[in-house]
Short mmCIF file of C-alpha atoms in Angstrom, two decimals:
data_model
loop_
_atom_site.label_atom_id
_atom_site.label_comp_id
_atom_site.label_asym_id
_atom_site.label_seq_id
_atom_site.Cartn_x
_atom_site.Cartn_y
_atom_site.Cartn_z
CA MET A 1500 0.00 0.00 0.00
CA SER A 1501 1.27 3.46 -0.85
CA LYS A 1502 2.43 5.35 2.21
CA LEU A 1503 0.21 8.15 3.49
CA LEU A 1504 1.73 11.61 3.45
CA SER A 1505 3.09 12.74 6.79
CA ASP A 1506 1.75 15.86 8.50
CA ALA A 1507 4.89 17.70 7.39
CA GLN A 1508 4.38 16.61 3.78
CA LEU A 1509 0.71 17.62 3.86
CA GLU A 1510 1.70 21.05 5.20
CA GLN A 1511 4.42 21.41 2.58
CA LEU A 1512 2.02 20.54 -0.22
CA ASP A 1513 -0.72 22.80 1.11
CA SER A 1514 1.71 25.70 1.46
CA PHE A 1515 2.64 25.41 -2.20
CA LEU A 1516 -0.95 24.97 -3.36
CA MET A 1517 -1.94 28.15 -1.51
CA SER A 1518 1.15 30.14 -2.57
CA PRO A 1519 1.07 33.10 -5.01
CA ARG A 1520 2.75 30.87 -7.60
CA THR A 1521 -0.43 28.89 -8.19
CA PRO A 1522 -3.67 30.07 -9.86
CA ALA A 1523 -6.25 31.60 -7.52
CA GLU A 1524 -8.63 28.68 -8.18
CA THR A 1525 -6.09 26.04 -7.11
CA MET A 1526 -7.40 23.42 -4.67
CA ASP A 1527 -6.03 23.49 -1.13
CA ILE A 1528 -5.03 20.21 0.53
CA GLU A 1529 -8.51 19.63 1.99
CA MET A 1530 -10.28 20.17 -1.32
CA LEU A 1531 -7.65 18.06 -3.09
CA ASP A 1532 -8.29 15.24 -0.64
CA GLY A 1533 -12.04 15.28 -1.28
CA PHE A 1534 -11.40 15.44 -5.03
CA LEU A 1535 -9.09 12.43 -5.01
CA VAL A 1536 -11.44 10.40 -2.78
CA ALA A 1537 -14.32 10.96 -5.21
CA LEU A 1538 -12.10 9.80 -8.07
CA ALA A 1539 -11.06 6.71 -6.10
CA VAL A 1540 -14.61 5.55 -5.33
CA GLY A 1541 -16.23 6.77 -8.55
CA PRO A 1542 -17.81 4.71 -11.32
CA GLU A 1543 -15.12 5.39 -13.94
CA GLU A 1544 -11.35 5.71 -13.96
CA VAL A 1545 -10.09 9.25 -14.54
CA PRO A 1546 -6.58 9.41 -16.06
CA GLU A 1547 -3.85 11.49 -14.43
CA ASP A 1548 -3.44 13.72 -17.45
CA GLU A 1549 -7.02 14.84 -16.79
CA TRP A 1550 -7.21 15.10 -13.00
CA LEU A 1551 -3.75 16.54 -12.33
CA PRO A 1552 -4.28 19.78 -14.33
CA ALA A 1553 -7.72 20.16 -12.71
CA ILE A 1554 -6.03 20.69 -9.33
CA PHE A 1555 -4.59 23.93 -10.70
CA ALA A 1556 -7.74 24.91 -12.62
CA GLY A 1557 -6.02 23.99 -15.88
CA THR A 1558 -3.23 26.56 -15.51
CA PRO A 1559 0.29 25.27 -14.75
CA PRO A 1560 1.78 26.67 -11.51
CA GLU A 1561 5.15 28.42 -11.34
CA PHE A 1562 8.02 26.35 -9.97
CA ASP A 1563 11.46 27.54 -8.91
CA ASP A 1564 13.06 24.70 -10.84
CA HIS A 1565 12.55 21.19 -12.17
CA ALA A 1566 13.42 19.67 -8.79
CA GLU A 1567 10.61 21.56 -7.05
CA ALA A 1568 8.15 20.55 -9.74
CA GLU A 1569 9.12 16.91 -9.33
CA GLN A 1570 8.78 17.17 -5.57
CA ILE A 1571 5.32 18.77 -5.61
CA PHE A 1572 3.94 16.49 -8.31
CA GLY A 1573 5.49 13.57 -6.44
CA LEU A 1574 3.59 14.49 -3.26
CA ILE A 1575 0.35 14.84 -5.18
CA ARG A 1576 0.84 11.48 -6.90
CA GLN A 1577 1.74 9.81 -3.60
CA HIS A 1578 -1.39 11.22 -1.96
CA ALA A 1579 -3.55 10.04 -4.86
CA ALA A 1580 -1.97 6.58 -4.79
CA SER A 1581 -2.43 6.20 -1.03
CA ILE A 1582 -6.11 7.10 -1.31
CA LYS A 1583 -6.63 4.71 -4.20
CA ALA A 1584 -4.85 1.97 -2.24
CA ALA A 1585 -7.05 2.63 0.80
CA PHE A 1586 -10.10 1.66 -1.24
CA SER A 1587 -8.43 -1.25 -3.05
CA VAL A 1588 -10.07 -4.66 -3.31
CA ASN A 1589 -7.75 -6.14 -0.68
CA ARG A 1590 -8.62 -3.40 1.81
CA ARG A 1591 -12.35 -3.66 1.10
CA ASP A 1592 -12.35 -7.42 1.57
CA ASN A 1593 -10.28 -7.36 4.78
CA PRO A 1594 -11.58 -4.46 6.86
CA GLY A 1595 -10.40 -3.75 10.38
CA GLU A 1596 -12.20 -1.85 13.08
CA ASN A 1597 -11.04 1.47 11.66
CA PRO A 1598 -12.36 3.19 8.50
CA LEU A 1599 -10.65 2.44 5.20
CA TYR A 1600 -9.58 6.08 4.95
CA VAL A 1601 -9.81 9.15 7.20
CA PRO A 1602 -10.34 12.35 5.17
CA VAL A 1603 -8.02 15.33 5.59
CA ILE A 1604 -10.10 18.10 7.17
CA LEU A 1605 -8.27 21.30 8.05
CA SER A 1606 -8.90 23.08 11.33
CA ASP A 1607 -8.58 26.87 11.61
CA GLU A 1608 -9.14 26.77 15.35
CA ASP A 1609 -6.21 29.08 16.08
CA GLN A 1610 -7.02 31.63 13.37
CA ASP A 1611 -10.80 31.69 13.08
CA GLU A 1612 -13.27 31.44 15.95
CA GLN A 1613 -16.04 30.52 13.49
CA TRP A 1614 -14.09 27.76 11.74
CA GLN A 1615 -16.57 25.11 12.88
CA GLU A 1616 -19.29 26.80 10.82
CA THR A 1617 -17.39 25.96 7.62
CA SER A 1618 -15.68 22.72 8.66
CA GLY A 1619 -15.68 20.29 5.75
CA VAL A 1620 -16.80 22.86 3.15
CA TYR A 1621 -13.67 22.55 1.02
CA TRP A 1622 -13.54 18.77 1.34
CA ALA A 1623 -17.13 18.41 0.14
CA SER A 1624 -16.47 20.91 -2.66
CA GLY A 1625 -13.51 18.81 -3.76
CA PHE A 1626 -15.64 15.66 -3.62
CA TYR A 1627 -18.18 17.38 -5.86
CA ALA A 1628 -15.42 18.36 -8.30
CA GLY A 1629 -14.45 14.69 -8.43
CA ILE A 1630 -18.05 13.76 -9.22
CA GLU A 1631 -18.18 16.37 -11.96
CA ALA A 1632 -15.08 14.81 -13.57
CA ARG A 1633 -17.42 11.98 -14.59
CA GLY A 1634 -20.76 13.71 -14.14
CA GLU A 1635 -22.74 11.67 -16.67
CA ALA A 1636 -21.65 8.35 -15.18
CA TRP A 1637 -22.50 9.57 -11.67
CA ASP A 1638 -25.90 10.87 -12.83
CA VAL A 1639 -26.82 7.42 -14.16
CA LEU A 1640 -25.97 5.80 -10.82
CA LEU A 1641 -27.66 8.50 -8.72
CA GLU A 1642 -30.87 8.19 -10.70
CA ALA A 1643 -30.84 4.40 -10.36
CA ASN A 1644 -30.04 4.15 -6.65
CA GLU A 1645 -31.85 6.30 -4.10
CA GLU A 1646 -29.59 5.12 -1.27
CA LEU A 1647 -26.51 6.18 -3.22
CA ASP A 1648 -28.10 9.55 -3.92
CA THR A 1649 -28.76 10.01 -0.19
CA ALA A 1650 -25.21 9.01 0.70
CA VAL A 1651 -23.80 11.56 -1.76
CA GLU A 1652 -26.18 14.20 -0.39
CA ASN A 1653 -24.87 13.52 3.11
CA ILE A 1654 -21.44 14.65 1.92
CA LEU A 1655 -22.46 17.47 -0.41
CA ALA A 1656 -24.52 19.05 2.37
CA LEU A 1657 -21.19 20.08 3.89
CA ALA A 1658 -20.39 22.21 0.83
CA ALA A 1659 -23.08 24.76 1.70
CA SER A 1660 -22.35 27.16 4.57
CA ALA A 1661 -23.82 30.35 6.00
CA GLY A 1662 -23.97 33.01 3.30
CA ASP A 1663 -24.66 30.49 0.53
CA GLU A 1664 -28.04 30.25 -1.12
CA ALA A 1665 -29.53 26.81 -0.58
CA ASP A 1666 -30.77 26.61 -4.18
CA THR A 1667 -27.24 27.04 -5.55
CA SER A 1668 -25.71 24.12 -3.66
CA PRO A 1669 -23.62 21.63 -5.67
CA SER A 1670 -26.13 18.82 -5.21
CA ASP A 1671 -28.82 20.78 -7.02
CA GLU A 1672 -26.74 20.47 -10.18
CA VAL A 1673 -26.67 16.66 -9.95
CA GLY A 1674 -30.44 16.39 -9.80
CA ALA A 1675 -31.13 16.47 -6.06
CA GLU A 1676 -33.29 18.74 -3.94
CA PRO A 1677 -31.71 21.98 -2.63
CA ILE A 1678 -29.62 21.42 0.47
CA LYS A 1679 -30.70 22.67 3.88
CA LEU A 1680 -27.85 24.39 5.71
CA LEU A 1681 -26.42 22.33 8.56
CA THR A 1682 -26.24 23.63 12.10
CA THR A 1683 -22.79 23.76 13.69
CA LYS A 1684 -23.50 20.56 15.62
CA GLU A 1685 -24.90 18.79 12.56
CA ARG A 1686 -21.82 19.84 10.61
CA ALA A 1687 -19.46 18.53 13.29
CA ASP A 1688 -21.32 15.22 13.40
CA ARG A 1689 -21.36 14.95 9.60
CA VAL A 1690 -17.60 15.57 9.40
CA ALA A 1691 -17.01 12.90 12.04
CA GLU A 1692 -19.11 10.46 9.99
CA LEU A 1693 -17.40 11.25 6.67
CA PRO A 1694 -15.28 8.06 6.53
CA TRP A 1695 -18.39 5.90 6.68
CA HIS A 1696 -20.41 8.01 4.25
CA VAL A 1697 -17.56 7.55 1.76
CA GLU A 1698 -17.54 3.80 2.32
CA ASP A 1699 -21.31 3.66 1.83
CA ILE A 1700 -20.86 5.41 -1.51
CA MET A 1701 -18.06 3.06 -2.51
CA TYR A 1702 -20.21 -0.04 -1.88
CA PHE A 1703 -23.26 1.45 -3.59
CA VAL A 1704 -21.18 2.30 -6.67
CA LEU A 1705 -19.72 -1.20 -6.75
CA GLU A 1706 -23.18 -2.71 -6.45
CA GLU A 1707 -24.50 -0.64 -9.33
CA LYS A 1708 -21.49 -1.58 -11.47
CA PHE A 1709 -21.10 -5.26 -10.62
CA GLY A 1710 -24.29 -6.39 -8.90
CA HIS A 1711 -24.77 -7.11 -5.21
CA VAL A 1712 -21.69 -6.40 -3.11
CA GLU A 1713 -21.61 -7.49 0.53
CA GLN A 1714 -21.27 -4.34 2.58
CA VAL A 1715 -19.00 -4.47 5.59
CA LYS A 1716 -20.77 -4.57 8.96
CA ARG A 1717 -18.26 -3.76 11.68
CA ASP A 1718 -18.74 -5.22 15.14
CA GLU A 1719 -16.68 -2.42 16.65
CA PRO A 1720 -18.32 0.97 17.27
CA LYS A 1721 -17.46 3.91 15.05
CA VAL A 1722 -14.71 6.24 16.20
CA GLY A 1723 -16.13 8.79 18.64
CA ARG A 1724 -15.24 12.46 18.72
CA ASN A 1725 -13.18 11.95 21.89
CA ASP A 1726 -11.51 8.71 20.82
CA PRO A 1727 -7.91 8.57 19.50
CA CYS A 1728 -7.79 9.36 15.80
CA PRO A 1729 -7.34 6.23 13.61
CA CYS A 1730 -4.56 7.98 11.69
CA GLY A 1731 -2.18 7.27 14.58
CA SER A 1732 -1.35 10.87 15.44
CA GLY A 1733 -2.16 10.33 19.11
CA LYS A 1734 -4.62 13.24 19.05
CA LYS A 1735 -8.32 12.95 19.79
CA PHE A 1736 -10.39 12.35 16.64
CA LYS A 1737 -12.21 15.69 17.10
CA LYS A 1738 -8.86 17.53 17.20
CA CYS A 1739 -7.41 15.72 14.20
CA HIS A 1740 -9.26 14.25 11.19
CA GLY A 1741 -12.62 14.77 12.89
CA ALA A 1742 -11.99 18.49 13.39
#
C-alpha cells in the first residue's frame, strides 16, 4: 500500500498549493483530498493527465526549478496513490475496526473562531469536483439508486455554509433537492461520519457496477469524537481528522 503523506508533507504541499505561484482557483489540501477520494470511489477511472491539471484549474503553476516541480507532483501522486490503495479490493475485503480512509479536514481553530461553521466545506467541494469529472456516469448511478443519492447528499450538504443560497448548492446540479444548511453541531457530526459516508458510496457504486456487493458490517463501534484518531497521530479524533 502506498504510504500516506506525513503531516509535514501535507503542510508542505498545502503551502505550495496556496502560494502566489499557483492560480487563484487552485485546490487546497482539503479540497484536493475530497477530489481524489471521489475519483477513487467513482464509477469510472479518470486518467492522471485529466485530474492533475484540474487541481490547478487547468493553468500550470510556477516552480522555482525542475526539482521543485518533481517534488510537488510527487507528493500529489503519492497522496492520490495512497487514497486509491485505501479503497483497493484487498482493503475492502479485509476491513479492520477502523475506517478504510480518514479524510483530511483542516482546522482553523487558532485563526478563526467561526471555523466550525465551515468545517468540511472545502472537502465536500472537492468531492463534488471529483463527481463532476465523470458527471454523466454519476448521474446514471444516482438516478438508479436512491440510497446512493442520499449518501452523496450527506457529503455534499457540507459544501453549503452560512452566506450560501440553498438553491445554488452543488447537489442541485446533480439532480437532487436543494440542500438545507447544517447547524454547527450537525456539521461537526457529519464531518465525524465522513469516513463511513464515503464507504457507503463506494459499496453502492460497486453494487450498481457489478451487482450485489456485501457491505462491511463492523462489530466495533465507530470512532467517537473523543476517541484517539485512527490515523495514529495520538490526538483525539475531534482535534485531528474529525476536526
